[in-house]
Amino acid sequence: MNASLSTPLCWLFWLVSLSVFGQDTITRKEPSLLAKYVKVSGGLNAYAGFYTANGIAGRNQPAPIGLSGQVTIVLPQGLSIPIAAVLGNQGASFTVRQPFNQFGLSPTYKWVTVHAGYRNVTFSPFTLAGHTFLGGGVELNPGRLRFGAIYGRFNNAISGTLADANVLPSYGRTGYAVKLGYGKPNNYIDLTMLRANDDSASIPSVPQSATQTVTPAENLVVGITSRLLIVRYFTVEVDAALSAYTRDVRAGRIEAEGSNPVVRLFGKLYTPRLSTQLTQAVQASIGYRDKWGGLKLQYKRIDPNFQTMGAYYFQSDIESYAIAPSLNLLENKLRLSGSYGVQFDNLANSRNVRTGRTIGSLVVSYNPASKFGFDLQLSNYGISQQAGLRPVIDTLRLAQNNFSATANLRYTVQKTDVVQSVNLTATRQQLSDLNPSTAAQTENTNLNANLSYTYQQTTTGWGLTGMLTYTQTNLPVASTLGLPDSTNVPGGVPPAINNGIVRFYGPTLGVNQSFLKNKISTSANVSYLVNQQLGVTGKVLTASLSGTYQVAKRQTISANLYYLNTDTGIAAQQFNELRGNLGYGISF
């Protein structure tokens, strides 16, 4: 066992012992001074199991074993410190798994929150937006003041070689972010800034290739974020940012840009270079909401190549408009909501084609009584292309429409000691290609239907669940070419293969029972699915058993057994698995 990694887990054991000891002290004598002022809550869970597989390589350890724990320490005046750890076997050794090898704390005391270790913090969507860093920070919210600041390492320095393409080199990156605002959590305005840069000396050299180019970069982002409630009924939301991203800090400086107002304001924080690009991003909405419903107008624009080192990914080069109305009728028994929007790319007119999208949705919810309800969800997503720098070739033009519809019907009967419910859900998804030249390779339709019944006795703990499932996929015509003909499939090719249909259907049954005044809970489930594909018929059988025994008020023992048998009719897809585990948990 790695001692350096296991030390924090030992602290968890110590805290558990401290908590249990403190509880015993309370029941026998006066509380100890430590137990009086320090509150510890959380739990520990240990498990051991087995795993076997036939027909495939094992997908788990033959004898998995592990220990996990979570502890929250509450000090006087509300200072809270959460801690979590997981220890498990990997091969023949023990290691601490994620997230414990990235240990971090964010204790809170009244209006003060302190961040230390590996943390991910969000100040705004376009500046610091959840990027993990190793360092520290603080967030202060006294009254209506909103202040935050963090500093740390955003990327490790990793050297790469051309001999090992799996190792992606990167420079060591550090940065900081600051937030200053005023208001309440749902009614505020914040100014944010992020500054990060790579250390060009953090790795000795970076091998360049035709497919891999790594250069030291730096980034300065300033932004504004607001959520404003106006006259009770109106809401205004704005997120905007301006990013100066330098892709190579070794490029020459640009002196002529000194007249730029952004350079004059933030010139001491970053240096404009030949590889620096200024881009902006904004998303805004205005909405009105009352008892009868509401209306919301939305706008978004993100420049091509917009980047921030405080986030992992952005969909850039887009502009969109949307409207989202809602309506409540029949004393709120009938609710309607929907949206419609359009989106375009190629904002700089630098691509060969311009792609446009239309998005529409409708949600209907009807609940005339507590026993009965009906929901309907519709969405329609279209995409098409227009000429950009070059004309679009008709045979390659992208023009598709995605349609999805889901309907759910539910009925519930509740008596003194019995609850029964019936649910029927059906979904249809269809991709329609409006280009005849490519329709054969892309068009497909999916259907899914589920009918379920649940019966539960609240006094005896006896329950029953049954479900019938049907799924059908109509594959593109081109995907059925080359399938085995009638001479290769016993009995000839069934009709399902001729039109590219794949089906899955079958029942699922589950039972549960409680004993000894609910101290023991047991359940069993079995599912049998028939699948038809590539002209053959197969099956998938799954079964599980589970039980939980409450040894004491805060201690439980659990056991689980799971079996999977797959025989699709194709030799490479015939295998079975059996796994089980025994666990013990304690909470405090």
PDB file of N, CA, C and O in Angstrom, residues 413-465:
ATOM      1  N   VAL A 413     -53.308   4.193  -8.262  1.00  0.00           N
ATOM      2  CA  VAL A 413     -54.355   3.973  -7.278  1.00  0.00           C
ATOM      3  C   VAL A 413     -53.685   3.753  -5.930  1.00  0.00           C
ATOM      4  O   VAL A 413     -52.886   2.834  -5.773  1.00  0.00           O
ATOM      5  N   GLN A 414     -54.014   4.583  -4.968  1.00  0.00           N
ATOM      6  CA  GLN A 414     -53.403   4.490  -3.654  1.00  0.00           C
ATOM      7  C   GLN A 414     -54.469   4.303  -2.587  1.00  0.00           C
ATOM      8  O   GLN A 414     -55.363   5.128  -2.425  1.00  0.00           O
ATOM      9  N   LYS A 415     -54.333   3.191  -1.846  1.00  0.00           N
ATOM     10  CA  LYS A 415     -55.221   2.907  -0.734  1.00  0.00           C
ATOM     11  C   LYS A 415     -54.437   2.965   0.565  1.00  0.00           C
ATOM     12  O   LYS A 415     -53.284   3.364   0.593  1.00  0.00           O
ATOM     13  N   THR A 416     -55.058   2.508   1.645  1.00  0.00           N
ATOM     14  CA  THR A 416     -54.417   2.612   2.953  1.00  0.00           C
ATOM     15  C   THR A 416     -53.117   1.835   3.021  1.00  0.00           C
ATOM     16  O   THR A 416     -52.101   2.323   3.518  1.00  0.00           O
ATOM     17  N   ASP A 417     -53.114   0.612   2.502  1.00  0.00           N
ATOM     18  CA  ASP A 417     -51.929  -0.240   2.616  1.00  0.00           C
ATOM     19  C   ASP A 417     -51.421  -0.754   1.279  1.00  0.00           C
ATOM     20  O   ASP A 417     -50.510  -1.580   1.239  1.00  0.00           O
ATOM     21  N   VAL A 418     -51.980  -0.304   0.159  1.00  0.00           N
ATOM     22  CA  VAL A 418     -51.575  -0.779  -1.163  1.00  0.00           C
ATOM     23  C   VAL A 418     -51.469   0.395  -2.125  1.00  0.00           C
ATOM     24  O   VAL A 418     -52.345   1.262  -2.157  1.00  0.00           O
ATOM     25  N   VAL A 419     -50.402   0.389  -2.909  1.00  0.00           N
ATOM     26  CA  VAL A 419     -50.220   1.384  -3.967  1.00  0.00           C
ATOM     27  C   VAL A 419     -49.987   0.639  -5.280  1.00  0.00           C
ATOM     28  O   VAL A 419     -49.117  -0.236  -5.361  1.00  0.00           O
ATOM     29  N   GLN A 420     -50.795   0.962  -6.300  1.00  0.00           N
ATOM     30  CA  GLN A 420     -50.657   0.343  -7.618  1.00  0.00           C
ATOM     31  C   GLN A 420     -50.524   1.444  -8.670  1.00  0.00           C
ATOM     32  O   GLN A 420     -51.185   2.481  -8.580  1.00  0.00           O
ATOM     33  N   SER A 421     -49.675   1.193  -9.645  1.00  0.00           N
ATOM     34  CA  SER A 421     -49.496   2.177 -10.712  1.00  0.00           C
ATOM     35  C   SER A 421     -49.224   1.471 -12.029  1.00  0.00           C
ATOM     36  O   SER A 421     -48.609   0.401 -12.071  1.00  0.00           O
ATOM     37  N   VAL A 422     -49.695   2.102 -13.109  1.00  0.00           N
ATOM     38  CA  VAL A 422     -49.492   1.614 -14.469  1.00  0.00           C
ATOM     39  C   VAL A 422     -48.906   2.759 -15.289  1.00  0.00           C
ATOM     40  O   VAL A 422     -49.421   3.886 -15.233  1.00  0.00           O
ATOM     41  N   ASN A 423     -47.833   2.482 -16.026  1.00  0.00           N
ATOM     42  CA  ASN A 423     -47.201   3.489 -16.870  1.00  0.00           C
ATOM     43  C   ASN A 423     -47.020   2.938 -18.279  1.00  0.00           C
ATOM     44  O   ASN A 423     -46.571   1.800 -18.450  1.00  0.00           O
ATOM     45  N   LEU A 424     -47.362   3.746 -19.254  1.00  0.00           N
ATOM     46  CA  LEU A 424     -47.149   3.396 -20.658  1.00  0.00           C
ATOM     47  C   LEU A 424     -46.367   4.531 -21.303  1.00  0.00           C
ATOM     48  O   LEU A 424     -46.804   5.683 -21.304  1.00  0.00           O
ATOM     49  N   THR A 425     -45.181   4.202 -21.840  1.00  0.00           N
ATOM     50  CA  THR A 425     -44.320   5.199 -22.460  1.00  0.00           C
ATOM     51  C   THR A 425     -43.953   4.753 -23.869  1.00  0.00           C
ATOM     52  O   THR A 425     -43.594   3.592 -24.079  1.00  0.00           O
ATOM     53  N   ALA A 426     -44.061   5.666 -24.811  1.00  0.00           N
ATOM     54  CA  ALA A 426     -43.701   5.369 -26.199  1.00  0.00           C
ATOM     55  C   ALA A 426     -42.860   6.512 -26.756  1.00  0.00           C
ATOM     56  O   ALA A 426     -43.153   7.684 -26.509  1.00  0.00           O
ATOM     57  N   THR A 427     -41.815   6.164 -27.502  1.00  0.00           N
ATOM     58  CA  THR A 427     -40.911   7.152 -28.081  1.00  0.00           C
ATOM     59  C   THR A 427     -40.632   6.817 -29.535  1.00  0.00           C
ATOM     60  O   THR A 427     -40.431   5.653 -29.884  1.00  0.00           O
ATOM     61  N   ARG A 428     -40.613   7.855 -30.357  1.00  0.00           N
ATOM     62  CA  ARG A 428     -40.259   7.696 -31.764  1.00  0.00           C
ATOM     63  C   ARG A 428     -39.207   8.742 -32.114  1.00  0.00           C
ATOM     64  O   ARG A 428     -39.393   9.942 -31.843  1.00  0.00           O
ATOM     65  N   GLN A 429     -38.103   8.298 -32.705  1.00  0.00           N
ATOM     66  CA  GLN A 429     -37.048   9.173 -33.168  1.00  0.00           C
ATOM     67  C   GLN A 429     -36.789   8.883 -34.644  1.00  0.00           C
ATOM     68  O   GLN A 429     -36.606   7.727 -35.011  1.00  0.00           O
ATOM     69  N   GLN A 430     -36.757   9.934 -35.436  1.00  0.00           N
ATOM     70  CA  GLN A 430     -36.628   9.747 -36.880  1.00  0.00           C
ATOM     71  C   GLN A 430     -35.655  10.766 -37.456  1.00  0.00           C
ATOM     72  O   GLN A 430     -35.757  11.971 -37.199  1.00  0.00           O
ATOM     73  N   LEU A 431     -34.684  10.275 -38.212  1.00  0.00           N
ATOM     74  CA  LEU A 431     -33.752  11.121 -38.953  1.00  0.00           C
ATOM     75  C   LEU A 431     -34.141  11.067 -40.425  1.00  0.00           C
ATOM     76  O   LEU A 431     -34.092  10.007 -41.053  1.00  0.00           O
ATOM     77  N   SER A 432     -34.525  12.214 -40.958  1.00  0.00           N
ATOM     78  CA  SER A 432     -34.905  12.322 -42.370  1.00  0.00           C
ATOM     79  C   SER A 432     -33.845  13.130 -43.104  1.00  0.00           C
ATOM     80  O   SER A 432     -33.520  14.257 -42.705  1.00  0.00           O
ATOM     81  N   ASP A 433     -33.312  12.550 -44.159  1.00  0.00           N
ATOM     82  CA  ASP A 433     -32.314  13.220 -44.976  1.00  0.00           C
ATOM     83  C   ASP A 433     -33.008  13.831 -46.182  1.00  0.00           C
ATOM     84  O   ASP A 433     -33.611  13.124 -46.998  1.00  0.00           O
ATOM     85  N   LEU A 434     -32.916  15.156 -46.315  1.00  0.00           N
ATOM     86  CA  LEU A 434     -33.578  15.860 -47.399  1.00  0.00           C
ATOM     87  C   LEU A 434     -32.759  15.876 -48.678  1.00  0.00           C
ATOM     88  O   LEU A 434     -33.190  16.433 -49.687  1.00  0.00           O
ATOM     89  N   ASN A 435     -31.562  15.275 -48.626  1.00  0.00           N
ATOM     90  CA  ASN A 435     -30.716  15.164 -49.813  1.00  0.00           C
ATOM     91  C   ASN A 435     -30.846  13.753 -50.369  1.00  0.00           C
ATOM     92  O   ASN A 435     -30.383  12.790 -49.751  1.00  0.00           O
ATOM     93  N   PRO A 436     -31.489  13.565 -51.518  1.00  0.00           N
ATOM     94  CA  PRO A 436     -31.677  12.210 -52.061  1.00  0.00           C
ATOM     95  C   PRO A 436     -30.368  11.471 -52.304  1.00  0.00           C
ATOM     96  O   PRO A 436     -30.341  10.235 -52.275  1.00  0.00           O
ATOM     97  N   SER A 437     -29.286  12.192 -52.491  1.00  0.00           N
ATOM     98  CA  SER A 437     -28.012  11.539 -52.794  1.00  0.00           C
ATOM     99  C   SER A 437     -27.406  10.851 -51.576  1.00  0.00           C
ATOM    100  O   SER A 437     -26.596   9.933 -51.708  1.00  0.00           O
ATOM    101  N   THR A 438     -27.765  11.292 -50.380  1.00  0.00           N
ATOM    102  CA  THR A 438     -27.165  10.721 -49.168  1.00  0.00           C
ATOM    103  C   THR A 438     -28.184  10.042 -48.263  1.00  0.00           C
ATOM    104  O   THR A 438     -27.812   9.491 -47.230  1.00  0.00           O
ATOM    105  N   ALA A 439     -29.461  10.085 -48.621  1.00  0.00           N
ATOM    106  CA  ALA A 439     -30.507   9.547 -47.750  1.00  0.00           C
ATOM    107  C   ALA A 439     -30.308   8.066 -47.445  1.00  0.00           C
ATOM    108  O   ALA A 439     -30.555   7.612 -46.317  1.00  0.00           O
ATOM    109  N   ALA A 440     -29.851   7.297 -48.410  1.00  0.00           N
ATOM    110  CA  ALA A 440     -29.699   5.855 -48.209  1.00  0.00           C
ATOM    111  C   ALA A 440     -28.657   5.526 -47.143  1.00  0.00           C
ATOM    112  O   ALA A 440     -28.703   4.460 -46.530  1.00  0.00           O
ATOM    113  N   GLN A 441     -27.705   6.425 -46.919  1.00  0.00           N
ATOM    114  CA  GLN A 441     -26.655   6.173 -45.930  1.00  0.00           C
ATOM    115  C   GLN A 441     -26.978   6.718 -44.545  1.00  0.00           C
ATOM    116  O   GLN A 441     -26.290   6.395 -43.582  1.00  0.00           O
ATOM    117  N   THR A 442     -28.014   7.540 -44.417  1.00  0.00           N
ATOM    118  CA  THR A 442     -28.230   8.230 -43.139  1.00  0.00           C
ATOM    119  C   THR A 442     -29.609   8.015 -42.524  1.00  0.00           C
ATOM    120  O   THR A 442     -29.734   8.001 -41.302  1.00  0.00           O
ATOM    121  N   GLU A 443     -30.639   7.870 -43.316  1.00  0.00           N
ATOM    122  CA  GLU A 443     -31.993   7.839 -42.751  1.00  0.00           C
ATOM    123  C   GLU A 443     -32.197   6.622 -41.859  1.00  0.00           C
ATOM    124  O   GLU A 443     -31.829   5.502 -42.202  1.00  0.00           O
ATOM    125  N   ASN A 444     -32.797   6.851 -40.683  1.00  0.00           N
ATOM    126  CA  ASN A 444     -33.126   5.758 -39.774  1.00  0.00           C
ATOM    127  C   ASN A 444     -34.252   6.191 -38.857  1.00  0.00           C
ATOM    128  O   ASN A 444     -34.519   7.379 -38.665  1.00  0.00           O
ATOM    129  N   THR A 445     -34.909   5.198 -38.276  1.00  0.00           N
ATOM    130  CA  THR A 445     -36.038   5.423 -37.372  1.00  0.00           C
ATOM    131  C   THR A 445     -35.919   4.490 -36.178  1.00  0.00           C
ATOM    132  O   THR A 445     -35.578   3.308 -36.339  1.00  0.00           O
ATOM    133  N   ASN A 446     -36.179   5.031 -34.977  1.00  0.00           N
ATOM    134  CA  ASN A 446     -36.147   4.227 -33.760  1.00  0.00           C
ATOM    135  C   ASN A 446     -37.488   4.327 -33.049  1.00  0.00           C
ATOM    136  O   ASN A 446     -38.037   5.429 -32.888  1.00  0.00           O
ATOM    137  N   LEU A 447     -37.990   3.185 -32.619  1.00  0.00           N
ATOM    138  CA  LEU A 447     -39.230   3.111 -31.859  1.00  0.00           C
ATOM    139  C   LEU A 447     -38.965   2.391 -30.542  1.00  0.00           C
ATOM    140  O   LEU A 447     -38.225   1.403 -30.510  1.00  0.00           O
ATOM    141  N   ASN A 448     -39.567   2.892 -29.470  1.00  0.00           N
ATOM    142  CA  ASN A 448     -39.418   2.245 -28.167  1.00  0.00           C
ATOM    143  C   ASN A 448     -40.720   2.370 -27.402  1.00  0.00           C
ATOM    144  O   ASN A 448     -41.337   3.443 -27.369  1.00  0.00           O
ATOM    145  N   ALA A 449     -41.157   1.278 -26.783  1.00  0.00           N
ATOM    146  CA  ALA A 449     -42.380   1.269 -25.992  1.00  0.00           C
ATOM    147  C   ALA A 449     -42.160   0.453 -24.727  1.00  0.00           C
ATOM    148  O   ALA A 449     -41.530  -0.615 -24.775  1.00  0.00           O
ATOM    149  N   ASN A 450     -42.657   0.964 -23.603  1.00  0.00           N
ATOM    150  CA  ASN A 450     -42.540   0.282 -22.320  1.00  0.00           C
ATOM    151  C   ASN A 450     -43.875   0.343 -21.591  1.00  0.00           C
ATOM    152  O   ASN A 450     -44.464   1.426 -21.453  1.00  0.00           O
ATOM    153  N   LEU A 451     -44.324  -0.805 -21.136  1.00  0.00           N
ATOM    154  CA  LEU A 451     -45.529  -0.898 -20.323  1.00  0.00           C
ATOM    155  C   LEU A 451     -45.139  -1.516 -18.987  1.00  0.00           C
ATOM    156  O   LEU A 451     -44.609  -2.632 -18.948  1.00  0.00           O
ATOM    157  N   SER A 452     -45.382  -0.792 -17.897  1.00  0.00           N
ATOM    158  CA  SER A 452     -44.956  -1.271 -16.588  1.00  0.00           C
ATOM    159  C   SER A 452     -46.111  -1.242 -15.607  1.00  0.00           C
ATOM    160  O   SER A 452     -47.033  -0.417 -15.706  1.00  0.00           O
ATOM    161  N   TYR A 453     -46.033  -2.147 -14.641  1.00  0.00           N
ATOM    162  CA  TYR A 453     -47.033  -2.239 -13.566  1.00  0.00           C
ATOM    163  C   TYR A 453     -46.302  -2.439 -12.252  1.00  0.00           C
ATOM    164  O   TYR A 453     -45.367  -3.258 -12.160  1.00  0.00           O
ATOM    165  N   THR A 454     -46.711  -1.686 -11.230  1.00  0.00           N
ATOM    166  CA  THR A 454     -46.088  -1.768  -9.913  1.00  0.00           C
ATOM    167  C   THR A 454     -47.152  -1.978  -8.854  1.00  0.00           C
ATOM    168  O   THR A 454     -48.185  -1.290  -8.845  1.00  0.00           O
ATOM    169  N   TYR A 455     -46.871  -2.941  -7.983  1.00  0.00           N
ATOM    170  CA  TYR A 455     -47.775  -3.247  -6.854  1.00  0.00           C
ATOM    171  C   TYR A 455     -46.948  -3.268  -5.582  1.00  0.00           C
ATOM    172  O   TYR A 455     -45.933  -3.963  -5.508  1.00  0.00           O
ATOM    173  N   GLN A 456     -47.331  -2.478  -4.570  1.00  0.00           N
ATOM    174  CA  GLN A 456     -46.565  -2.412  -3.337  1.00  0.00           C
ATOM    175  C   GLN A 456     -47.491  -2.366  -2.128  1.00  0.00           C
ATOM    176  O   GLN A 456     -48.405  -1.539  -2.061  1.00  0.00           O
ATOM    177  N   GLN A 457     -47.251  -3.277  -1.180  1.00  0.00           N
ATOM    178  CA  GLN A 457     -47.965  -3.288   0.090  1.00  0.00           C
ATOM    179  C   GLN A 457     -47.121  -2.525   1.110  1.00  0.00           C
ATOM    180  O   GLN A 457     -45.991  -2.935   1.418  1.00  0.00           O
ATOM    181  N   THR A 458     -47.660  -1.444   1.636  1.00  0.00           N
ATOM    182  CA  THR A 458     -46.887  -0.598   2.538  1.00  0.00           C
ATOM    183  C   THR A 458     -46.740  -1.207   3.925  1.00  0.00           C
ATOM    184  O   THR A 458     -45.790  -0.868   4.647  1.00  0.00           O
ATOM    185  N   THR A 459     -47.613  -2.101   4.323  1.00  0.00           N
ATOM    186  CA  THR A 459     -47.546  -2.671   5.675  1.00  0.00           C
ATOM    187  C   THR A 459     -46.696  -3.930   5.732  1.00  0.00           C
ATOM    188  O   THR A 459     -45.920  -4.126   6.663  1.00  0.00           O
ATOM    189  N   THR A 460     -46.804  -4.797   4.747  1.00  0.00           N
ATOM    190  CA  THR A 460     -46.064  -6.064   4.766  1.00  0.00           C
ATOM    191  C   THR A 460     -44.707  -5.980   4.084  1.00  0.00           C
ATOM    192  O   THR A 460     -43.867  -6.863   4.262  1.00  0.00           O
ATOM    193  N   GLY A 461     -44.465  -4.930   3.276  1.00  0.00           N
ATOM    194  CA  GLY A 461     -43.206  -4.823   2.568  1.00  0.00           C
ATOM    195  C   GLY A 461     -43.126  -5.660   1.313  1.00  0.00           C
ATOM    196  O   GLY A 461     -42.058  -5.786   0.710  1.00  0.00           O
ATOM    197  N   TRP A 462     -44.235  -6.234   0.891  1.00  0.00           N
ATOM    198  CA  TRP A 462     -44.250  -7.059  -0.319  1.00  0.00           C
ATOM    199  C   TRP A 462     -44.525  -6.187  -1.535  1.00  0.00           C
ATOM    200  O   TRP A 462     -45.401  -5.322  -1.521  1.00  0.00           O
ATOM    201  N   GLY A 463     -43.764  -6.433  -2.597  1.00  0.00           N
ATOM    202  CA  GLY A 463     -43.962  -5.651  -3.804  1.00  0.00           C
ATOM    203  C   GLY A 463     -43.667  -6.454  -5.056  1.00  0.00           C
ATOM    204  O   GLY A 463     -42.922  -7.435  -5.030  1.00  0.00           O
ATOM    205  N   LEU A 464     -44.246  -6.016  -6.170  1.00  0.00           N
ATOM    206  CA  LEU A 464     -44.084  -6.692  -7.458  1.00  0.00           C
ATOM    207  C   LEU A 464     -44.004  -5.645  -8.557  1.00  0.00           C
ATOM    208  O   LEU A 464     -44.752  -4.661  -8.556  1.00  0.00           O
ATOM    209  N   THR A 465     -43.071  -5.832  -9.490  1.00  0.00           N
ATOM    210  CA  THR A 465     -42.928  -4.948 -10.632  1.00  0.00           C
ATOM    211  C   THR A 465     -42.793  -5.763 -11.902  1.00  0.00           C
ATOM    212  O   THR A 465     -41.996  -6.712 -11.960  1.00  0.00           O
TER     213      THR A 465
END
